[in-house]
Coordinates of N, CA and C in Angstrom, one line a residue:
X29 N 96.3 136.9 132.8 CA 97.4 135.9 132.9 C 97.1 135.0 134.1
X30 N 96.7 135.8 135.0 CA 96.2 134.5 136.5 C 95.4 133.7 136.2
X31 N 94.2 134.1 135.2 CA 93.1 132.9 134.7 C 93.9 132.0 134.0
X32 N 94.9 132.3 133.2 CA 95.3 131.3 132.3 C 96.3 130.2 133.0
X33 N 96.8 130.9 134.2 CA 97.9 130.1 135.2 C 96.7 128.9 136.0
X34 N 95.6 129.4 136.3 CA 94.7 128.7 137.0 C 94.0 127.6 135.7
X35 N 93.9 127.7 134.4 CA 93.9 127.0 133.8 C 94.7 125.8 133.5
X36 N 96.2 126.6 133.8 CA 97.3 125.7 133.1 C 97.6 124.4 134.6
X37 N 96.8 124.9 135.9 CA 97.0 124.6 136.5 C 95.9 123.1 136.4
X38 N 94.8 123.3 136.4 CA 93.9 122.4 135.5 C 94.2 121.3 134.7
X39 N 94.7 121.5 133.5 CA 94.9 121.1 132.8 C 96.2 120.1 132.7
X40 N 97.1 120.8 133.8 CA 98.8 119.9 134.1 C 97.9 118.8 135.2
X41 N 97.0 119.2 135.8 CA 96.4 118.4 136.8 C 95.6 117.1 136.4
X42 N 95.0 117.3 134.9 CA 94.2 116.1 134.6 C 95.2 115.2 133.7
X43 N 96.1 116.2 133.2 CA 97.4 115.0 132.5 C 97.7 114.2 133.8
X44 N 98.2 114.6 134.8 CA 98.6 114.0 135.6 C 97.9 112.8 136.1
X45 N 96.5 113.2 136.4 CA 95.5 112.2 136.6 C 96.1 111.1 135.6
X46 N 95.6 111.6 134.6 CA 95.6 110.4 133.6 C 97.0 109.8 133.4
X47 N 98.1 110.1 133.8 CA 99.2 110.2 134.2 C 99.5 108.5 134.8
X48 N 98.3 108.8 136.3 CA 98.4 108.4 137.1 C 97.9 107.0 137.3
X49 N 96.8 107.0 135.9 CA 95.9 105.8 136.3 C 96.8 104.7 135.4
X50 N 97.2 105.4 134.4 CA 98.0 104.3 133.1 C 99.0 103.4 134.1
X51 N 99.9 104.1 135.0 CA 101.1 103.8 136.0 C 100.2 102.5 136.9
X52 N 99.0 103.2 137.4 CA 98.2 102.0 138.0 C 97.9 100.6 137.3
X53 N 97.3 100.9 135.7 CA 97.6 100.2 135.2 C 98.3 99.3 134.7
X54 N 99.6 100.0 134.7 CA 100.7 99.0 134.8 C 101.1 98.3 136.1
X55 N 101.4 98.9 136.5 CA 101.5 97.7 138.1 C 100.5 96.6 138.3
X56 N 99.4 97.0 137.9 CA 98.4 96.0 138.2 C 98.5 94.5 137.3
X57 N 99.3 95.5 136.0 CA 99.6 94.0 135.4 C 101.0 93.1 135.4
X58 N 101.6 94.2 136.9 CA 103.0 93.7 137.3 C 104.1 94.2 135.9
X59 N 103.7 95.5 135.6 CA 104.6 96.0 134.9 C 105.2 96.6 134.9
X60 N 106.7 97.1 134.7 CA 106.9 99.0 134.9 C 106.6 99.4 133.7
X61 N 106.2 100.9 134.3 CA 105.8 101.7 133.2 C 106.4 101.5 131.6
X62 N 107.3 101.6 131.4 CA 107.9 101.4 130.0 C 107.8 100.2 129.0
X63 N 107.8 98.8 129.8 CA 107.3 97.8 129.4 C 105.8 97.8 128.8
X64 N 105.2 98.1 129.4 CA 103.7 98.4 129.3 C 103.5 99.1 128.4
X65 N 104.0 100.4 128.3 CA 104.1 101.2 126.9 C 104.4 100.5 125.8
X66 N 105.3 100.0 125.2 CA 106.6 99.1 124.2 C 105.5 98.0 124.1
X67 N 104.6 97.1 124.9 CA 103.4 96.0 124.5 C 102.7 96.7 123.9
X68 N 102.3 98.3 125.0 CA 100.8 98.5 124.1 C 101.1 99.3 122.7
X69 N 102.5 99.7 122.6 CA 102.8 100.1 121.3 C 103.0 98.7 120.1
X70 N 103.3 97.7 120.3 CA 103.2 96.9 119.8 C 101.8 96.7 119.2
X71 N 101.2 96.5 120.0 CA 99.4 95.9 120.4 C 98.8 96.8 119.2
X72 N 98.7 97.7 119.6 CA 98.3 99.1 118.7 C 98.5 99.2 117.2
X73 N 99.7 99.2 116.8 CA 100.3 99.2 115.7 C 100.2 98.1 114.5
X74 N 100.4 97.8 113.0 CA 100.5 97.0 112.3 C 102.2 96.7 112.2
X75 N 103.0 97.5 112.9 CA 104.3 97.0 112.1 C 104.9 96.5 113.0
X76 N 106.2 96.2 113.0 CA 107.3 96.2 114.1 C 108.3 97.4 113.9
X77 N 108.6 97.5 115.1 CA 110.1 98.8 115.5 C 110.8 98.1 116.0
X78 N 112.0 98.9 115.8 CA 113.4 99.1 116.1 C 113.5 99.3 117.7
X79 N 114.4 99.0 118.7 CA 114.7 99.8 119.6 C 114.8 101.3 119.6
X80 N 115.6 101.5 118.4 CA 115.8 103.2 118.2 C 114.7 103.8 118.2
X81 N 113.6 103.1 117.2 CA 112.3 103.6 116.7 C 111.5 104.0 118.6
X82 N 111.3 103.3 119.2 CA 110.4 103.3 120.1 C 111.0 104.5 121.5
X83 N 112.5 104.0 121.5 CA 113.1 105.3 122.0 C 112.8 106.6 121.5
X84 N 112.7 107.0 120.1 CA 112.4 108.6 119.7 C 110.8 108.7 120.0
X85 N 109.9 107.6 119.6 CA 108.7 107.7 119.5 C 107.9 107.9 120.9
X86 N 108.6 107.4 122.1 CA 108.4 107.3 123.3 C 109.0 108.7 124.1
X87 N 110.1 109.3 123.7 CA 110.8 110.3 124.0 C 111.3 109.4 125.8
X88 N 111.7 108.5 125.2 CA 112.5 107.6 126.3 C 114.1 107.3 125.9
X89 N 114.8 107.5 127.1 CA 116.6 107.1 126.9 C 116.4 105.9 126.3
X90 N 117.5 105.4 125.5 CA 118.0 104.0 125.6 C 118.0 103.0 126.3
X91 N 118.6 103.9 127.8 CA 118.8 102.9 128.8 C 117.7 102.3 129.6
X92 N 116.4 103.2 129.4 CA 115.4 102.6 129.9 C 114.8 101.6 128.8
X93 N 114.8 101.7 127.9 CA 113.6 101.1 126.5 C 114.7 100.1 126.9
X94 N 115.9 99.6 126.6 CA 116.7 98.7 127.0 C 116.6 97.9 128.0
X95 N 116.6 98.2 129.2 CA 115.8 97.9 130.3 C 114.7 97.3 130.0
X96 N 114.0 97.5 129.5 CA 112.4 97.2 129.4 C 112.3 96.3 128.6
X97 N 113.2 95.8 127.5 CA 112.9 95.0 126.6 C 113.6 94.3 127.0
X98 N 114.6 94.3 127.9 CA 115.1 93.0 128.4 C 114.5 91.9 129.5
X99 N 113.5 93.1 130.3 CA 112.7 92.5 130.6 C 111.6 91.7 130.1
X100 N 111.2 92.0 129.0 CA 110.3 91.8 128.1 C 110.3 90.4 128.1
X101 N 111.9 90.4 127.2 CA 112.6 89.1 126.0 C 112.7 88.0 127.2
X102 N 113.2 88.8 128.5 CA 113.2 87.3 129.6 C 112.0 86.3 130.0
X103 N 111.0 87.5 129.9 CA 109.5 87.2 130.3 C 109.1 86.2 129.4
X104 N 109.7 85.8 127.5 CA 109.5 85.6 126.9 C 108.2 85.9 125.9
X105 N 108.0 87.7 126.3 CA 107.2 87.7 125.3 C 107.6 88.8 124.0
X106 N 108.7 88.8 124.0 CA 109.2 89.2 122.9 C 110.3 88.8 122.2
X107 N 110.8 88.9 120.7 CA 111.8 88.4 120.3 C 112.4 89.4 119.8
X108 N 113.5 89.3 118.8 CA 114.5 90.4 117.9 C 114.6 89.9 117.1
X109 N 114.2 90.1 115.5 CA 114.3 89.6 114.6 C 115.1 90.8 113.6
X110 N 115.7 89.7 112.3 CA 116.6 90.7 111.9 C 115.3 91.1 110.5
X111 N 115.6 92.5 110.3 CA 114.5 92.8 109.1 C 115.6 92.5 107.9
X112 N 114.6 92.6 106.9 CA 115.0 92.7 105.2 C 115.9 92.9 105.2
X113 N 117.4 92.8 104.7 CA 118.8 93.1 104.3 C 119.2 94.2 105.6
X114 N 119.4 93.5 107.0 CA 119.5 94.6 107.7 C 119.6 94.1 109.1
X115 N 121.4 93.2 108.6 CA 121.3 92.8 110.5 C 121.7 93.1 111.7
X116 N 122.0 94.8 111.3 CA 122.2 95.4 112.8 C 121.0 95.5 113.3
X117 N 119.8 96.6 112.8 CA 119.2 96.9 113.0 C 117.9 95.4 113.2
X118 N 117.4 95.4 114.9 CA 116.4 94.0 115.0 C 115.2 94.6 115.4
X119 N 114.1 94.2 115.1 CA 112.9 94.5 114.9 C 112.3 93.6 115.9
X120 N 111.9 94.6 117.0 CA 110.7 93.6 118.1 C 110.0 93.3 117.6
X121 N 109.5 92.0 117.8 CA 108.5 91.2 117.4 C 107.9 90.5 118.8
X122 N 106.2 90.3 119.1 CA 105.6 89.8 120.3 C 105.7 88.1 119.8
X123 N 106.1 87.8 120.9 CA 106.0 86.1 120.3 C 104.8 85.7 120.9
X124 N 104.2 84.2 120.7 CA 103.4 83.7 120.8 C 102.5 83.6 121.9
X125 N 103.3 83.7 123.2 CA 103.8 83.6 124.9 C 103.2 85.2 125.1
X126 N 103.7 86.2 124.3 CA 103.5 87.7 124.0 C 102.5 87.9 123.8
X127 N 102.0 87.8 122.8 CA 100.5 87.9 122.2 C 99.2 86.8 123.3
X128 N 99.6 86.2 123.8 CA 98.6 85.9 125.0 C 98.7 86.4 126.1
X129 N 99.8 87.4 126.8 CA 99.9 87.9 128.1 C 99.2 89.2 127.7
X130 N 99.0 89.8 126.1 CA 99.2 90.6 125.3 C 97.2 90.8 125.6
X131 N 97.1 89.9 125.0 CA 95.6 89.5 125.0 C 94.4 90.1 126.7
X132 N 95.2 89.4 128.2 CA 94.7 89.2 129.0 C 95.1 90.7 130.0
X133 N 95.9 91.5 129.6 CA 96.9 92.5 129.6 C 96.4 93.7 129.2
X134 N 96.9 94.0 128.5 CA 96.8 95.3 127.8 C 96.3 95.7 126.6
X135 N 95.3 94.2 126.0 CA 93.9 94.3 125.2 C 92.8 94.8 126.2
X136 N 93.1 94.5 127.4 CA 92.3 94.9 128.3 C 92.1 96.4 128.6
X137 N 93.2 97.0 128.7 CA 93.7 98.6 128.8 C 92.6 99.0 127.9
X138 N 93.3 98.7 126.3 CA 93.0 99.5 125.2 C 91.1 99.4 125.5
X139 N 90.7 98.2 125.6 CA 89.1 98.4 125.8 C 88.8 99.4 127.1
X140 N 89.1 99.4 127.7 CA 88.9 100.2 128.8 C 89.0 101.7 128.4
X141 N 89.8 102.3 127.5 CA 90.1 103.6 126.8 C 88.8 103.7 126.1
X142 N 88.7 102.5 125.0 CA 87.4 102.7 124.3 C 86.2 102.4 124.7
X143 N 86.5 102.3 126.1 CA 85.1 102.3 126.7 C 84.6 103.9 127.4
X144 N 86.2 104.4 127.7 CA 85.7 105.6 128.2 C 85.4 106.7 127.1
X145 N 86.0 106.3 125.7 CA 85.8 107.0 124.4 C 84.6 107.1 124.2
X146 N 83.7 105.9 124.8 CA 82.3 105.5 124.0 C 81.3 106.6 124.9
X147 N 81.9 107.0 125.8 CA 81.1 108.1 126.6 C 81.2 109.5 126.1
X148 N 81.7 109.9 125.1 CA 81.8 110.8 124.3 C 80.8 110.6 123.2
X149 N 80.1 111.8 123.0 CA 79.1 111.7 121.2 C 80.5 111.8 120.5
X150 N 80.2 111.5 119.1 CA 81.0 111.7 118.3 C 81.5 113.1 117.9
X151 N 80.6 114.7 118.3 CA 81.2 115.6 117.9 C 82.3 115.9 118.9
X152 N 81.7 115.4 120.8 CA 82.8 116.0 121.4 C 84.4 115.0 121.5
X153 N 83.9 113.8 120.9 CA 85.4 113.2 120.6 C 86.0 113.9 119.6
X154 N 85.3 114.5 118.5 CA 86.4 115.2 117.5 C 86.8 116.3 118.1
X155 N 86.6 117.1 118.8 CA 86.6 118.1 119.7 C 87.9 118.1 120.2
X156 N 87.8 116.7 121.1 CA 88.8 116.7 121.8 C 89.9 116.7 121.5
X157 N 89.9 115.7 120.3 CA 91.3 115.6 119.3 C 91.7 116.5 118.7
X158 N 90.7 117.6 118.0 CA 91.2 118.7 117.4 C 92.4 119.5 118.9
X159 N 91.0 120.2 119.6 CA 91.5 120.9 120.2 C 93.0 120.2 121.8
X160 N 93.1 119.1 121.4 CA 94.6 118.2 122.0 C 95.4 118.5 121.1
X161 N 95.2 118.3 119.7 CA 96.3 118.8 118.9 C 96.7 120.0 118.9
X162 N 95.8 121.0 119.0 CA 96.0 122.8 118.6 C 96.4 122.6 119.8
X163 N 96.6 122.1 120.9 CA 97.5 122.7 122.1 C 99.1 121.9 121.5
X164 N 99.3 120.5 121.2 CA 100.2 120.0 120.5 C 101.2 120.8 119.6
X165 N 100.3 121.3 119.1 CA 101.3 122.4 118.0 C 101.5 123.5 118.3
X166 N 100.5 124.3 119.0 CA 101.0 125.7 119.7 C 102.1 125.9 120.8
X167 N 102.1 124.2 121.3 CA 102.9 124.3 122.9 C 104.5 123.9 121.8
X168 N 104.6 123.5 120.9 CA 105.8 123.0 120.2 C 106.5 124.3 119.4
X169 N 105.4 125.0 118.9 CA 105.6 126.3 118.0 C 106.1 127.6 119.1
X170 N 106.2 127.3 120.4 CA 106.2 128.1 121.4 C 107.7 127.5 122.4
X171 N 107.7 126.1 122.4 CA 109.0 125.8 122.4 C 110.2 125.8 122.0
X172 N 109.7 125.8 120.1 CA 110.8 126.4 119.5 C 111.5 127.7 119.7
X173 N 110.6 128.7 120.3 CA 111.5 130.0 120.6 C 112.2 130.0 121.8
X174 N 112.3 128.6 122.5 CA 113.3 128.4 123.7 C 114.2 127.9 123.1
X175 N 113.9 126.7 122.4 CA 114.9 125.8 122.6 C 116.4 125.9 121.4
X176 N 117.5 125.8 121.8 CA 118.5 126.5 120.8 C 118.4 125.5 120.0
X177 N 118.8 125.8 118.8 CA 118.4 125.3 117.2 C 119.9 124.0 117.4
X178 N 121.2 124.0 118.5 CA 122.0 123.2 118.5 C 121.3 121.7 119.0
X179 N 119.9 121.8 119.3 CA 119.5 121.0 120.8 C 118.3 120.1 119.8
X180 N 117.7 120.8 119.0 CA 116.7 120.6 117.9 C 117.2 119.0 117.7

């Protein structure tokens, strides 16, 4: 059990690391963290979300993703569009203003990721992913016997 604590202790340590550099990353592009997330989730993605959507998907409050996108919308690089038959619910969209801060920003991040990716052969990148996920589902399959089924 002590090896595995000295493990976990390892392992909480490089999340953190990497934790730590994204946060750098954001600042450097004069962002708080959440903003930065919500672009590079945009950036990433083919579709648009919801506020709600990005709140569950982020495992962020309301009141921060709210925060963040109001900063966003002021900065002008995002808008609220209403989707298909459906005008409560408004769908971020990067506007034009968006998509070039977008570009010089946090296109920049994502290369930087794929650049540290590209230092990987391709078996130990699949490696990584497998064995990221089997901790993903073991550490969730393991939390379920905490967490009460009211809370779910």
């Amino acid at each position: 059990m002590d090896e595995l604590k000295s493990q976990l202790l390892r392992f909480n340590s490089i999340y953190n690391d990497t934790n730590r550099t994204y946060h750098r990353l954001a600042l450097s592009l004069g962002l708080p963290d959440c903003a930065f997330l919500i672009l590079y989730l945009l950036r990433m993605s083919d579709r648009l979300y919801t506020q709600s959507e990005i709140c569950e998907l982020m495992c962020l409050s309301r009141q921060t993703v709210n925060s963040a996108l109001k900063t966003l919308a002021a900065a002008g690089h995002l808008e609220f569009v209403h989707s298909d038959g459906n005008k409560k619910n408004k769908l971020l969209k990067l506007t034009e203003r968006g998509i070039s801060f977008c570009e010089t920003s946090v296109d920049r991040v994502i290369g930087l990721e794929i650049n540290a990716l590209s230092e990987f052969t391709p078996d130990e990148l699949e490696l990584l992913l497998r064995l990221n996920r089997k901790f993903a589902i073991c550490l969730r399959a393991e939390a379920e016997k905490l967490i009460s089924p009211d809370s779910r």
